[in-house]
Every structure is written in structure tokens, then in C-alpha cells.
Coordinates of C-alpha atoms in Angstrom, one line a residue:
M298 CA 206.2 180.8 204.8
R299 CA 209.8 182.1 204.1
W300 CA 211.2 179.9 206.8
I301 CA 209.8 176.8 205.0
E302 CA 211.5 177.8 201.7
R303 CA 214.8 178.4 203.5
S304 CA 214.5 175.0 205.2
L305 CA 213.9 173.3 201.9
K306 CA 216.9 175.1 200.3
L307 CA 219.1 174.0 203.3
I308 CA 218.0 170.4 202.8
R309 CA 218.9 170.5 199.2
H310 CA 222.4 171.7 200.1
L311 CA 222.8 169.0 202.7
R312 CA 222.0 166.3 200.3
A313 CA 225.6 166.6 199.1
V314 CA 227.0 166.1 202.6
P315 CA 226.7 162.2 203.1
P316 CA 229.6 161.3 200.6
T317 CA 231.9 163.8 202.4
V318 CA 230.9 162.5 205.8
Q319 CA 231.5 158.9 204.7
D320 CA 235.0 159.9 203.5
L321 CA 235.9 161.6 206.8
W322 CA 234.6 158.6 208.7
R323 CA 236.6 156.0 206.7
R324 CA 239.8 158.1 206.2
D325 CA 243.0 156.5 207.2
Y326 CA 244.4 159.0 209.7
R327 CA 248.2 159.2 210.5
D328 CA 250.1 160.6 213.4
A329 CA 250.8 164.3 212.9
R330 CA 253.2 166.7 214.5
I331 CA 252.4 170.4 215.0
I332 CA 255.4 172.8 215.4
V333 CA 254.6 175.9 217.6
E334 CA 257.2 178.7 218.0
Q335 CA 257.1 180.6 221.3
A336 CA 259.8 183.1 222.4
G337 CA 262.2 181.8 219.8
N338 CA 261.8 178.2 221.0
L339 CA 260.2 175.5 219.0
H340 CA 257.7 173.2 220.6
Y341 CA 256.5 170.0 219.1
L342 CA 252.9 168.8 219.7
S343 CA 252.1 165.2 218.6
V344 CA 248.5 164.4 217.5
S345 CA 248.0 160.7 217.1
A346 CA 245.9 159.1 214.4
R347 CA 243.7 157.6 217.0
L348 CA 242.9 161.0 218.5
Q349 CA 242.2 162.5 215.1
R350 CA 239.8 159.7 214.3
M351 CA 238.0 160.1 217.6
V352 CA 237.7 163.9 217.2
V353 CA 236.4 163.6 213.6
R354 CA 234.0 160.8 214.3
G355 CA 232.7 162.5 217.5
G356 CA 232.1 165.7 215.5
I357 CA 230.2 163.7 212.8
V358 CA 228.0 162.0 215.5
L359 CA 227.4 165.4 217.2
G360 CA 226.6 167.1 214.0
G361 CA 224.2 164.3 213.0
G362 CA 222.4 164.6 216.3
V363 CA 222.1 168.3 215.9
L364 CA 220.8 167.9 212.3
T365 CA 218.3 165.3 213.5
S366 CA 217.1 167.6 216.3
L367 CA 216.7 170.5 213.8
S368 CA 214.8 168.3 211.4
A369 CA 212.5 167.1 214.2
L370 CA 211.9 170.7 215.3
M371 CA 211.2 171.8 211.7
L372 CA 208.7 169.0 211.3
A373 CA 207.0 169.8 214.7
A374 CA 206.8 173.5 213.7
L375 CA 205.2 172.5 210.4
V376 CA 202.6 170.3 212.1
L377 CA 201.9 173.0 214.7
Q378 CA 201.5 175.5 211.9
Q379 CA 198.9 173.3 210.2
V380 CA 197.1 172.7 213.4
R381 CA 197.0 176.4 214.1
L382 CA 195.6 177.1 210.6
Q383 CA 193.0 174.4 211.1
E384 CA 192.0 175.9 214.4
E385 CA 191.8 179.3 212.9
R386 CA 189.4 178.0 210.2
Q387 CA 187.3 176.3 212.9
H388 CA 187.2 179.4 215.0
Q389 CA 186.2 181.4 211.9
A390 CA 183.4 179.0 211.1
I391 CA 182.2 179.2 214.7
Y392 CA 182.3 182.9 214.6
S393 CA 180.4 183.1 211.3
A394 CA 177.7 180.7 212.8
L395 CA 177.4 182.9 215.9
V396 CA 177.1 186.0 213.7
E397 CA 174.4 184.3 211.7
S398 CA 172.6 183.4 214.9
F399 CA 172.7 187.0 216.0
R400 CA 171.2 188.0 212.6
D401 CA 168.4 185.5 213.2
A402 CA 167.9 187.1 216.6
G403 CA 167.4 190.5 215.1
Y404 CA 170.8 192.0 215.0
T405 CA 171.9 193.9 211.9
D406 CA 175.2 193.6 210.1
G407 CA 176.2 197.1 211.3
E408 CA 175.7 196.3 215.0
Q409 CA 178.8 195.5 217.1
I410 CA 178.7 192.0 218.7
S411 CA 180.4 192.1 222.0
A412 CA 182.2 189.2 223.8
D413 CA 179.4 189.2 226.4
D414 CA 176.8 188.8 223.7
M415 CA 178.7 185.9 222.3
V416 CA 178.9 184.2 225.7
E417 CA 175.1 184.8 226.3
L418 CA 174.3 183.3 222.9
A419 CA 176.5 180.3 223.6
R420 CA 174.6 179.8 226.9
N421 CA 171.3 180.0 225.1
I422 CA 172.4 177.5 222.6
R423 CA 173.4 175.1 225.4
Q424 CA 170.1 175.6 227.1
R425 CA 168.2 175.0 223.8
D426 CA 170.2 171.8 223.2
A427 CA 169.3 170.6 226.7
E428 CA 165.6 171.3 225.9
I429 CA 165.9 169.4 222.6
R430 CA 167.4 166.4 224.3
G431 CA 164.6 166.4 226.9
L432 CA 162.0 166.5 224.1
V433 CA 163.7 163.7 222.3
A434 CA 163.7 161.6 225.5
S435 CA 160.0 162.3 226.0
A436 CA 159.2 161.4 222.3
T437 CA 161.2 158.2 222.7
T438 CA 159.2 157.2 225.7
Q439 CA 155.9 158.0 223.9
L440 CA 157.0 156.1 220.8
A441 CA 158.0 153.1 222.9
S442 CA 154.6 153.1 224.6
E443 CA 152.8 153.3 221.2
N444 CA 154.9 150.6 219.7
S445 CA 154.1 148.3 222.7
S446 CA 150.4 149.0 222.2
F447 CA 150.7 148.2 218.5
K448 CA 152.5 144.9 219.1
S449 CA 149.8 143.9 221.6
L450 CA 147.1 144.7 219.0
L451 CA 149.0 142.7 216.4
G452 CA 149.2 139.8 218.8
A453 CA 145.4 139.9 219.1
S454 CA 144.8 140.2 215.4
G455 CA 145.6 136.6 214.7
L456 CA 148.2 137.5 212.1
T457 CA 151.1 135.1 212.0
E458 CA 154.7 136.2 212.0
K459 CA 154.9 135.2 208.3
A460 CA 151.8 137.2 207.4
I461 CA 153.3 140.2 209.2
K462 CA 156.6 139.9 207.2
I463 CA 154.6 139.7 204.0
I464 CA 152.7 142.9 204.9
Q465 CA 156.0 144.6 205.8
G466 CA 157.5 143.5 202.5
G467 CA 154.7 145.2 200.6
G468 CA 154.9 142.8 197.7
E469 CA 151.8 142.3 195.5
V470 CA 151.4 138.6 196.6
G471 CA 148.0 137.1 195.9
G472 CA 146.3 134.2 197.5
F473 CA 143.0 133.6 195.8
G474 CA 143.4 135.1 192.4
P475 CA 145.7 134.3 189.5
K476 CA 149.4 135.1 190.2
E477 CA 151.0 137.8 188.0
G478 CA 154.4 136.2 187.7
D479 CA 156.5 134.7 190.4
T480 CA 156.6 137.9 192.5
Q481 CA 158.7 137.5 195.7
V482 CA 158.2 139.4 198.8
A483 CA 161.1 141.8 199.2
S484 CA 162.8 142.0 202.5
R485 CA 162.2 145.2 204.3
A486 CA 165.4 147.2 204.8
A487 CA 166.9 146.8 208.2
S488 CA 165.9 149.4 210.8
L489 CA 168.3 152.2 211.2
V490 CA 170.9 151.6 213.9
G491 CA 171.3 154.6 216.0
T492 CA 170.0 156.3 219.1
P493 CA 167.0 154.8 221.0
F494 CA 164.8 157.5 219.4
M495 CA 165.8 156.5 215.9
E496 CA 165.2 152.8 216.7
E497 CA 161.8 153.4 218.2
A498 CA 160.9 155.7 215.3
A499 CA 161.9 153.0 212.8
D500 CA 159.8 150.4 214.6
N501 CA 156.9 152.8 214.8
R502 CA 157.0 153.4 211.0
A503 CA 157.1 149.7 210.4
L504 CA 154.2 149.0 212.7
N505 CA 152.1 151.9 211.2
D506 CA 152.7 150.5 207.8
I507 CA 151.2 147.1 208.9
M508 CA 148.3 148.7 210.7
L509 CA 147.3 151.0 207.9
A510 CA 147.4 148.1 205.4
L511 CA 144.8 146.1 207.3
P512 CA 141.2 146.2 206.1
A513 CA 139.0 148.1 208.6
H514 CA 135.4 147.7 207.2
M515 CA 132.9 144.9 206.9
P516 CA 131.6 144.3 203.4
V517 CA 127.9 144.6 204.2
A518 CA 126.5 147.4 206.3
D519 CA 123.7 145.7 208.4
H520 CA 124.0 142.0 209.0
R521 CA 124.1 139.1 211.3
Q522 CA 127.0 136.5 211.4
T523 CA 125.9 132.9 211.0
S524 CA 129.4 131.3 210.9
S525 CA 132.8 132.4 212.1
F526 CA 136.4 131.6 211.2
G527 CA 137.8 128.3 212.2
I528 CA 137.1 124.5 212.3
R529 CA 133.5 123.6 211.9
K530 CA 131.2 120.8 210.6
H531 CA 130.7 121.3 206.9
P532 CA 127.0 122.0 206.3
L533 CA 126.9 119.8 203.1
L534 CA 129.7 117.2 203.7
G535 CA 129.1 116.8 207.4
S536 CA 132.8 116.4 208.2
P537 CA 135.0 118.9 210.1
R538 CA 136.6 121.4 207.8
L539 CA 138.4 124.8 208.1
H540 CA 135.9 127.6 207.5
A541 CA 138.4 130.2 206.2
G542 CA 136.1 133.2 206.5
L543 CA 132.8 134.6 207.8
D544 CA 129.2 134.0 206.7
L545 CA 127.2 137.2 206.8
V546 CA 123.4 137.6 206.2
P547 CA 122.3 141.2 205.6
H548 CA 119.1 142.4 207.2
T549 CA 118.0 144.9 204.6
D550 CA 120.8 146.0 202.2
D551 CA 122.1 143.2 199.9
R552 CA 124.9 145.3 198.4
V553 CA 128.5 144.1 198.9
F554 CA 131.3 146.6 199.2
P555 CA 135.1 146.0 199.3
T556 CA 136.6 145.9 202.8
K557 CA 139.4 148.2 201.5
A558 CA 140.3 149.9 198.2
G559 CA 142.1 147.7 195.7
R560 CA 141.9 146.1 192.2
V561 CA 139.6 143.3 191.1
V562 CA 141.6 140.2 190.1
L563 CA 138.6 137.8 189.7
A564 CA 134.9 138.5 188.9
R565 CA 133.2 135.3 187.8
D566 CA 132.1 131.8 188.8
Y567 CA 134.8 130.3 191.0
S568 CA 134.7 126.7 192.0
N569 CA 132.2 125.9 194.8
Y570 CA 132.1 129.6 195.7
G571 CA 129.7 130.4 192.9
K572 CA 129.7 133.9 191.6
T573 CA 132.8 135.4 193.3
V574 CA 134.7 138.7 193.4
I575 CA 138.4 138.8 194.6
V576 CA 140.0 142.2 195.3
R577 CA 143.7 142.6 195.7
H578 CA 144.8 145.3 198.1
D579 CA 148.2 146.7 199.0
R580 CA 151.0 144.6 200.7
G581 CA 149.9 141.1 199.7
I582 CA 146.4 141.4 201.2
E583 CA 143.3 140.0 199.3
S584 CA 139.7 139.7 200.1
L585 CA 137.1 137.3 198.7
Y586 CA 133.3 137.7 198.4
A587 CA 131.5 134.5 197.4
H588 CA 128.0 133.1 196.7
L589 CA 126.9 136.4 195.1
D590 CA 123.6 136.7 193.2
Q591 CA 125.0 139.4 190.9
I592 CA 128.5 140.8 190.0
H593 CA 128.7 144.5 189.3
V594 CA 132.5 144.9 188.6
A595 CA 135.0 143.6 186.0
E596 CA 138.4 142.1 186.4
G597 CA 141.2 144.7 186.4
Q598 CA 138.8 147.4 187.7
E599 CA 140.1 149.7 190.5
V600 CA 137.5 149.9 193.4
D601 CA 137.2 151.8 196.6
R602 CA 134.9 151.6 199.6
S603 CA 132.0 153.2 197.6
T604 CA 132.1 150.6 194.8
T605 CA 129.3 148.0 194.8
L606 CA 131.0 144.6 194.0
G607 CA 127.7 142.8 193.7
M608 CA 124.6 141.5 195.5
V609 CA 124.4 138.9 198.2
G610 CA 123.0 135.6 196.8
N611 CA 123.0 131.8 197.1
T612 CA 125.2 130.6 194.2
G613 CA 127.6 127.7 194.3
A614 CA 127.8 125.2 197.2
S615 CA 125.5 127.1 199.6
T616 CA 122.6 126.2 201.8
G617 CA 121.0 129.6 201.9
K618 CA 121.3 133.3 201.0
H619 CA 124.5 134.7 202.6
L620 CA 127.9 136.3 201.8
H621 CA 131.0 134.3 202.4
F622 CA 133.8 136.7 203.2
E623 CA 137.5 135.9 203.4
I624 CA 140.8 137.8 203.9
S625 CA 144.1 136.3 203.1
V626 CA 147.7 137.6 203.4
G627 CA 150.1 136.1 200.9
G628 CA 147.7 133.2 200.3
Y629 CA 147.3 132.4 204.0
P630 CA 143.7 132.9 205.4
V631 CA 143.4 135.0 208.5
D632 CA 140.4 135.7 210.7
P633 CA 138.6 138.6 209.1
M634 CA 136.8 139.6 212.3
K635 CA 140.0 139.9 214.4
V636 CA 141.8 141.7 211.6
I637 CA 139.0 144.3 211.1
R638 CA 138.6 144.9 214.8
T639 CA 142.3 145.5 215.2
A640 CA 142.4 148.0 212.3
Q641 CA 139.3 149.8 213.7
H642 CA 140.9 150.0 217.1
V643 CA 144.0 151.5 215.6
Q644 CA 142.0 154.1 213.7
Q645 CA 140.3 155.0 217.0
I646 CA 143.7 155.5 218.6
K647 CA 144.9 157.7 215.7
N648 CA 141.7 159.8 215.9

């Protein structure tokens, strides 16, 4: 680095040059006569002021050009030096990585690593990278196929786009039971933007979250269905009404189980539903079990698939013994049969 120090010292000396140069450039030159003696004879040489001015100013311009060129060369040399040092650091890092790879391959620190070994290792690394790219491409295709299948299943589940967004948001948004504050459904973070694999993987995670949140079990084991989801003639009022759930009549076992694990948010008489239990599940999903004869759980209790919620009965506005079963997402009723069949189909695919 001595040449850099010398260059800086020279620059400090040159800082005093500009005033002198300006003085030479602006000086008022006068005609001059030079006397030369040769063989006893005197010769007179006249140097005009104009010639003096041209010579001095030409020298200043030439010297300035030389100094500019030298400065540019010094700067270029400094940049090249920095580039060379950076390349050396990069080469050292590559060499260290290759040495570490040889250690992983079984070489010891004392063994000599030849140039041929380095070339062979680099060739193996390129081959491994090509294999990894092939595996990623295959995985991307598989994820795209699975995502397409999931989207088709979601389309058959009867879930609206709004219901799907509520499930994706994952907020504890109730529909039947009392609200716990004005909880808003948080927007799901945007999918990662990147390679096709990362995009398909993000979509797959989102779709899996939706599918795993769906209830997959009927609330009574052995039953027959007497009424489905949709518009029907009300059995008591006689006018067309939306039947927001399923009517199930058990054959032998009157016990009612939650369609999915969750927390009881209502366990009491509830309007025309009679004795009713409402369970809040994850991601804004709730299930309702109405017209019960007995209630075996309390509000605030955590329940799972083995918990008996109550017994099938005929309380409330009912024409006979049965279980009225509903599922809602964010307060919007959905067809329990379609949702449960979709969830069961997804579980079969996973298994």
C-alpha cells in the first residue's frame, strides 16, 4: 500500500500548484532578447511576448492533461485493487466451502486435495443441483394437481367465497352464539411471491388449512335423515322457509356428539330450537344441536369428539323426536352434508 501513501503525499504537494499556475497563465509577458556569444561574435535572439505566452500556456495545458491522466490511472488502479481483493475473498470462501464439502465426503484435514478432486467435486455439485431442480419441478406439478383437486372439492362443498375467506382468516367469528366483542376476521397474509413451487406451496398450505378446519363427522352414529338443507315447506307454519340444517332421527343410540372439537358457547333453551347446544370450532365455524331431550355439557366447556353433548329429544317447535343439526361459517349457514362429505373425502385422500 506504499504507492497509495506516496500518491496521497504528492496530491498534498500539488494543492499549492493552482495559484502558481494561475499567475503564469495571467502574467503580462514582454518581448525579450537573448544574447548568445559564438566565436567572439554576439548574436541576438528575439523572443516575443506572444511566443512566451503560447509556450507557457501550452505547457500548463499539457501538464494538466498529464496530471489528469495520472489521476485517472491512480483511481483505476485503486478500483482494480479493490476488485482483486474482493475476488480473492470470494475465491477463499469458495475454496473453504469446497474443503468443507470434502470433509463431509470423508476426507481428513491432513489429506491433500488436488485440482482434479476440486473439478470432480464441482461436477458433482452441478449434477446434484440439476437433480434438485428436477425434484422441485416434479413437486410443483404434484402440488398443482393436489391444489386443483382441493379447489374442485371446495366448489362441491357449497361454501361461498365469503365463507372460505372467513375460514382462511381464522378469526373466532360466531354465528349462533353470543359474540365475544366485535372480533373482525383478519386478512390472511398475501401468498409469497416467488418461484412456481413457492406459489403452489403457499396455495397448498392455504387450502389445507381450509380443509382441516371443516367438520368431518355426523353428530349421531346410526340415523336416518328426514329433512335436508334448503327451502322446504315448514311443518308447522305451512309456508316455504329455509331449512338451515339437517333433521336426523337415530335408530338406536340417542347420544349426540360434536361434529368437531371446540368450546360450548350455548347450552340452554334457545328460542324455537328448545334445548340447544352450540359449539364454536376453529376458524369461525360453529355447529348447532337442537330439540334435545337432555343437555350434558355447560357453557364454556371444551369438548371433543368423545364428549356427549346431550340426548336426542322433541323440545321446542318440533313435530317429533329428532336432532336438528346446523353448521355455520361466520354466521352464514352452510349445507352440513356437503361440508362433512368434502372433509371426509379430503381425509381419505390424505390417508
